[in-house]
mmCIF file of C-alpha atoms in Angstrom:
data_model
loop_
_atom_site.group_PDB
_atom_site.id
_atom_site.type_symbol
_atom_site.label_atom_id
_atom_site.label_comp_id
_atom_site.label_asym_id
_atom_site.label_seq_id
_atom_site.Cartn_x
_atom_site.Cartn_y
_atom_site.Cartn_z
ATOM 1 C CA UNK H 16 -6.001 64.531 -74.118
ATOM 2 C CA UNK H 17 -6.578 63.832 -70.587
ATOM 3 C CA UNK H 18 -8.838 61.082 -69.480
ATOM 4 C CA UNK H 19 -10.810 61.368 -66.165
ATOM 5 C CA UNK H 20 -11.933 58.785 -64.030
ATOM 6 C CA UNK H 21 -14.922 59.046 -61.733
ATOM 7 C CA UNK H 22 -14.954 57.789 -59.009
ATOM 8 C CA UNK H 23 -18.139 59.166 -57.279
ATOM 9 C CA UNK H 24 -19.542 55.706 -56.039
ATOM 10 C CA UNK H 25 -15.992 53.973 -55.146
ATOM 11 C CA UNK H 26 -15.001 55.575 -52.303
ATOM 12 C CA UNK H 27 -18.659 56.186 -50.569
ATOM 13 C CA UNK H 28 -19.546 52.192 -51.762
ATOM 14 C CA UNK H 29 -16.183 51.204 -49.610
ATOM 15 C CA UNK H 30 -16.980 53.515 -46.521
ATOM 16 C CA UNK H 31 -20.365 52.163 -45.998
ATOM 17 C CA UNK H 32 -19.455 48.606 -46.243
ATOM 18 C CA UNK H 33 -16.789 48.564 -44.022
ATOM 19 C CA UNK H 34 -18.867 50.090 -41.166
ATOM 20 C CA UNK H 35 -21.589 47.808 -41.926
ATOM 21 C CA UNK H 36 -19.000 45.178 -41.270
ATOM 22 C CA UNK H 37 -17.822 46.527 -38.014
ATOM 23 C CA UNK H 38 -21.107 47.051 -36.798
ATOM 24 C CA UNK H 39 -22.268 42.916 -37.691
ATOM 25 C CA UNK H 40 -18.662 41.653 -35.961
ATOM 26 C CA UNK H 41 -19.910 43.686 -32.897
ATOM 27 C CA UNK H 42 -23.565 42.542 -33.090
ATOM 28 C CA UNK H 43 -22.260 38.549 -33.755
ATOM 29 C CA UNK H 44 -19.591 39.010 -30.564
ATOM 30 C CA UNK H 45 -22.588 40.605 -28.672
ATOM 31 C CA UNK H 46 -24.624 37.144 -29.531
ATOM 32 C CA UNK H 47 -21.989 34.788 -28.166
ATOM 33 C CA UNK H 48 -21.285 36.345 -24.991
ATOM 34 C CA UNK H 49 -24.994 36.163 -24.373
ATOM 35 C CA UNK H 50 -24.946 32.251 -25.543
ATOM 36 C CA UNK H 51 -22.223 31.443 -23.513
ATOM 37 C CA UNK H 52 -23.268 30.185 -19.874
ATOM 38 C CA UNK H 53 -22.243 32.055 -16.804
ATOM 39 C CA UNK H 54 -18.424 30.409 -15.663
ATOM 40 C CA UNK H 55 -18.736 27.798 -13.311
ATOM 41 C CA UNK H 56 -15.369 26.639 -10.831
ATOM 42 C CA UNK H 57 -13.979 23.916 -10.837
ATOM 43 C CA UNK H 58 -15.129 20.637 -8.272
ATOM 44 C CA UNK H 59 -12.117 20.324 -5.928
ATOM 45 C CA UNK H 60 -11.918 17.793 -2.991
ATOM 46 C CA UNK H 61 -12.580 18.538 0.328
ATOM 47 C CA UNK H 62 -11.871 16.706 3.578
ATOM 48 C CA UNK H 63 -14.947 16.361 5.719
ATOM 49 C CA UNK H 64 -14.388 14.605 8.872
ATOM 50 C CA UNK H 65 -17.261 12.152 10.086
ATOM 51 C CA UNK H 66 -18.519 14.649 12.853
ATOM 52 C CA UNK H 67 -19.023 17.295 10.103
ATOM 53 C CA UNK H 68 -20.729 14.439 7.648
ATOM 54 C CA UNK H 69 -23.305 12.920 10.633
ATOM 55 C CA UNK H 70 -22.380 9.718 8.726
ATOM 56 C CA UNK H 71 -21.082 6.553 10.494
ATOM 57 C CA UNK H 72 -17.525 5.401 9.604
ATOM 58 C CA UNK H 73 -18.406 2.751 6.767
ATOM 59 C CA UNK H 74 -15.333 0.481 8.322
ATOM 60 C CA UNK H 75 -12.244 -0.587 10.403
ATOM 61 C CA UNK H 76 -8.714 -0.984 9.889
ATOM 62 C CA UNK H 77 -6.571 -3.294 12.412
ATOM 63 C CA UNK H 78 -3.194 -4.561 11.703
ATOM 64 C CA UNK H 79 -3.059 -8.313 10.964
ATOM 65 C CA UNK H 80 -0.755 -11.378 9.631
ATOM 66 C CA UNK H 81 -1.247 -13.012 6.155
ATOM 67 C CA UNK H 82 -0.866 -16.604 5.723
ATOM 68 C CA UNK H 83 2.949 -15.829 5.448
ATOM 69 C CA UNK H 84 3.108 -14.069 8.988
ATOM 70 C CA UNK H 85 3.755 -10.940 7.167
ATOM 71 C CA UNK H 86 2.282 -7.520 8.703
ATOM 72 C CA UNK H 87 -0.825 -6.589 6.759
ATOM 73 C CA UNK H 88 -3.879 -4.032 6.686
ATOM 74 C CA UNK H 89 -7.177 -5.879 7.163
ATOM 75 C CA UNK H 90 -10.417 -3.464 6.219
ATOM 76 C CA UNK H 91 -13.531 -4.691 8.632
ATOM 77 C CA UNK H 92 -16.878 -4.032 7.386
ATOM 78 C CA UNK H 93 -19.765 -2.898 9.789
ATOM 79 C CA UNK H 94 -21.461 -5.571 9.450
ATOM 80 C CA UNK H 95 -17.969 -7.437 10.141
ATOM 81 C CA UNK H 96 -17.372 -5.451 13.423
ATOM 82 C CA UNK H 97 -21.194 -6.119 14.519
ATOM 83 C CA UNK H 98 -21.226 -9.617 13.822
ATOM 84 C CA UNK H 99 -17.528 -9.784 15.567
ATOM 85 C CA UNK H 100 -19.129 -7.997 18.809
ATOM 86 C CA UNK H 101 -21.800 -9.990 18.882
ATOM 87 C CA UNK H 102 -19.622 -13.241 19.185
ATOM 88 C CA UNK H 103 -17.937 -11.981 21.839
ATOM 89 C CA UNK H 104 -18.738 -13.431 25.042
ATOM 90 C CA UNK H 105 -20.595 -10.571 27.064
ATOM 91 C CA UNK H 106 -18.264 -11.707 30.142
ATOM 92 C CA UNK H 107 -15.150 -10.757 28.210
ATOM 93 C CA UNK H 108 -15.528 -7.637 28.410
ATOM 94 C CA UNK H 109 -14.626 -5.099 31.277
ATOM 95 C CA UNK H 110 -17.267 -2.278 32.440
ATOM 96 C CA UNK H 111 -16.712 0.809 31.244
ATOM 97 C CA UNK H 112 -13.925 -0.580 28.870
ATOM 98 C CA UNK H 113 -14.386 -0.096 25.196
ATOM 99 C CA UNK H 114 -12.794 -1.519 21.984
ATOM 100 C CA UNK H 115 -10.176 1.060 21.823
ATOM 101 C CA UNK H 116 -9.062 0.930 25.515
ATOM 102 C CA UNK H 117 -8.007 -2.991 25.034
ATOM 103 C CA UNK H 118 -4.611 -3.415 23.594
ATOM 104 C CA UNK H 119 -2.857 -6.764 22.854
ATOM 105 C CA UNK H 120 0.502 -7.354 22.049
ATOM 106 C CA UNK H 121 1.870 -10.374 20.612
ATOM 107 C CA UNK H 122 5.494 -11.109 20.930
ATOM 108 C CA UNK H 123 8.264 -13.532 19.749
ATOM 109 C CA UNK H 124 10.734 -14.646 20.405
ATOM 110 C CA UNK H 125 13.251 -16.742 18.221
ATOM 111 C CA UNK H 126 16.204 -16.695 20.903
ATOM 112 C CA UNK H 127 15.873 -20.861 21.343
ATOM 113 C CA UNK H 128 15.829 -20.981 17.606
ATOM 114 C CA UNK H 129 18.481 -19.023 17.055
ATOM 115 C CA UNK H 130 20.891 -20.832 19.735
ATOM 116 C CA UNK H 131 19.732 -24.108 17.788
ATOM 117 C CA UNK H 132 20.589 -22.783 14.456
ATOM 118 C CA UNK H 133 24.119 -21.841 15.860
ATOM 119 C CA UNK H 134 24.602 -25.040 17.668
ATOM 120 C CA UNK H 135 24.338 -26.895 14.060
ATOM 121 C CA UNK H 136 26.398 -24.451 12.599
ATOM 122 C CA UNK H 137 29.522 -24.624 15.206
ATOM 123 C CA UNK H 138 28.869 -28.476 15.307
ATOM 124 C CA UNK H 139 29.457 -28.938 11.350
ATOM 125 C CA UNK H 140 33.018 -26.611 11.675
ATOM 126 C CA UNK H 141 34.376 -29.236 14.473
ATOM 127 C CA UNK H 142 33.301 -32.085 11.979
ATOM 128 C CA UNK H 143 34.689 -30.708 8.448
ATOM 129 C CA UNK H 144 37.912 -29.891 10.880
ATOM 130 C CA UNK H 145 38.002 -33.317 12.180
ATOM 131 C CA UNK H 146 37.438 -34.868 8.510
ATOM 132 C CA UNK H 147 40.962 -32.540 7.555
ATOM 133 C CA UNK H 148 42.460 -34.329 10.578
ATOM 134 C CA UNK H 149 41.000 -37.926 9.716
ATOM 135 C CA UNK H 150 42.579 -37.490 5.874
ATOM 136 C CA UNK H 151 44.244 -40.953 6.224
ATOM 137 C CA UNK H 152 41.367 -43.479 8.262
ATOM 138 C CA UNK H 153 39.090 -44.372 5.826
ATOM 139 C CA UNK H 154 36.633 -45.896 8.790
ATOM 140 C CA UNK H 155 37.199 -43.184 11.041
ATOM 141 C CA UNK H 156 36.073 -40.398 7.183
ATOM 142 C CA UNK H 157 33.337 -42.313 6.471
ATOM 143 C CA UNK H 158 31.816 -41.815 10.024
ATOM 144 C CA UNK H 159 32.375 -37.616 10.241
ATOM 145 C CA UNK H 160 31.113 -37.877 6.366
ATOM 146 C CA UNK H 161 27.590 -39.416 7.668
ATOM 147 C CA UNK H 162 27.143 -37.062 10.414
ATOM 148 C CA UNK H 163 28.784 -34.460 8.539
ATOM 149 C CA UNK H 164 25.226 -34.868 6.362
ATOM 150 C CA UNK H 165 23.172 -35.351 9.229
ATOM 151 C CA UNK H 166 24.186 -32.066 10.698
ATOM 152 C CA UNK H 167 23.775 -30.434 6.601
ATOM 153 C CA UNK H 168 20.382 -31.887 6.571
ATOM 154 C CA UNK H 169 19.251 -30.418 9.839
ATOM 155 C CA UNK H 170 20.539 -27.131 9.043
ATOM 156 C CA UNK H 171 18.952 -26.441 5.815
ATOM 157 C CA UNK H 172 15.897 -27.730 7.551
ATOM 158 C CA UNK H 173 15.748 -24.873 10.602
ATOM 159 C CA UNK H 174 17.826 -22.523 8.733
ATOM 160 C CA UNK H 175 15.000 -20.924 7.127
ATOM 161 C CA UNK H 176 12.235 -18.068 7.787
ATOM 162 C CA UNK H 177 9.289 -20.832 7.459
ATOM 163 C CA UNK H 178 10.984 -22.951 10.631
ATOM 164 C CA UNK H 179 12.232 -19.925 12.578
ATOM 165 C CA UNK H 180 8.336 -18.422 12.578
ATOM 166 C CA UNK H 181 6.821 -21.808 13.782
ATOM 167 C CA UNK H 182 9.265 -22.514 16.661
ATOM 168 C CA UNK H 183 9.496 -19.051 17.789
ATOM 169 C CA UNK H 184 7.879 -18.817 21.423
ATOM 170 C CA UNK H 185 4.934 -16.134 21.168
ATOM 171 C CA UNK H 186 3.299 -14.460 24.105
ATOM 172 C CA UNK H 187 0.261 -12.390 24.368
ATOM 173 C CA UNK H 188 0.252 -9.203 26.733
ATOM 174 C CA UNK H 189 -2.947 -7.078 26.872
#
């Protein structure tokens, strides 16, 4: 005896649902291209010079000294530069001259310092030599020995960046 299965809804029942289930994925993927909102690009900078803009630079730069006598970047504000402008004695000025067609160079000059510096130095070689020489006169030691510390003393005075900035001779050239 043979037994037969019927199958008359199974394969029609799967059919149907699958294309219902095509046709809703379509529909939903229909629904969330519509949702999403149109690409926009991304911000990137963009160099606009101040003749483009129609806007006033909102500062200066000049080069400057800190309280070291280092080189440094000072940022002038425009109320800085007005007020700075306004101080300035009209007189001081020449006609037809502006800001940017007055230069001023400061110089120095550390030669002086420098000769000093290497006047101490040579001077404390003769005395340690003559304190070798001297090995046996205690009067004669005890002398080079003082100055020997007179000359050490000066040295590590003006041997240094601080003393060699104030003595240097600076001139002004505009």
């Amino acid at each position: 005896m043979s037994m037969e299965i019927s199958n008359r809804y199974g394969l029609d029942y799967i059919n149907k649902a699958q294309t219902e289930q095509t046709e809703r994925a379509e529909e939903a993927a229909k629904s969330k291209e519509k949702d999403r909102p149109e690409k926009i690009p991304a911000p990137k900078d963009e160099y606009i010079s101040s003749e483009k803009s129609g806007k006033k630079p909102s500062g200066l730069y000049h080069m400057g000294q800190d309280e070291n006598g280092n080189p440094k970047i000072i940022f002038d504000t425009v109320k800085k530069a007005e007020e700075a402008e306004s101080e300035q004695p009209k007189g001081a000025r020449l006609e037809g001259a502006s800001d940017n067609d007055r230069v001023k160079v400061t110089i120095g000059n550390m030669d002086k310092v420098k000769k000093e510096i290497e006047k101490l130095k040579e001077e404390k070689k003769q005395l340690e030599q003559q304190l070798k020489m001297a090995a046996g006169n205690e009067q004669k030691t005890k002398e080079l020995e003082a100055k020997l510390a007179q000359v050490e003393a000066e040295l590590s005075v003006k041997d240094t960046a601080e003393y060699k900035k104030q003595h240097a001779e600076y001139t002004t050239e505009e």
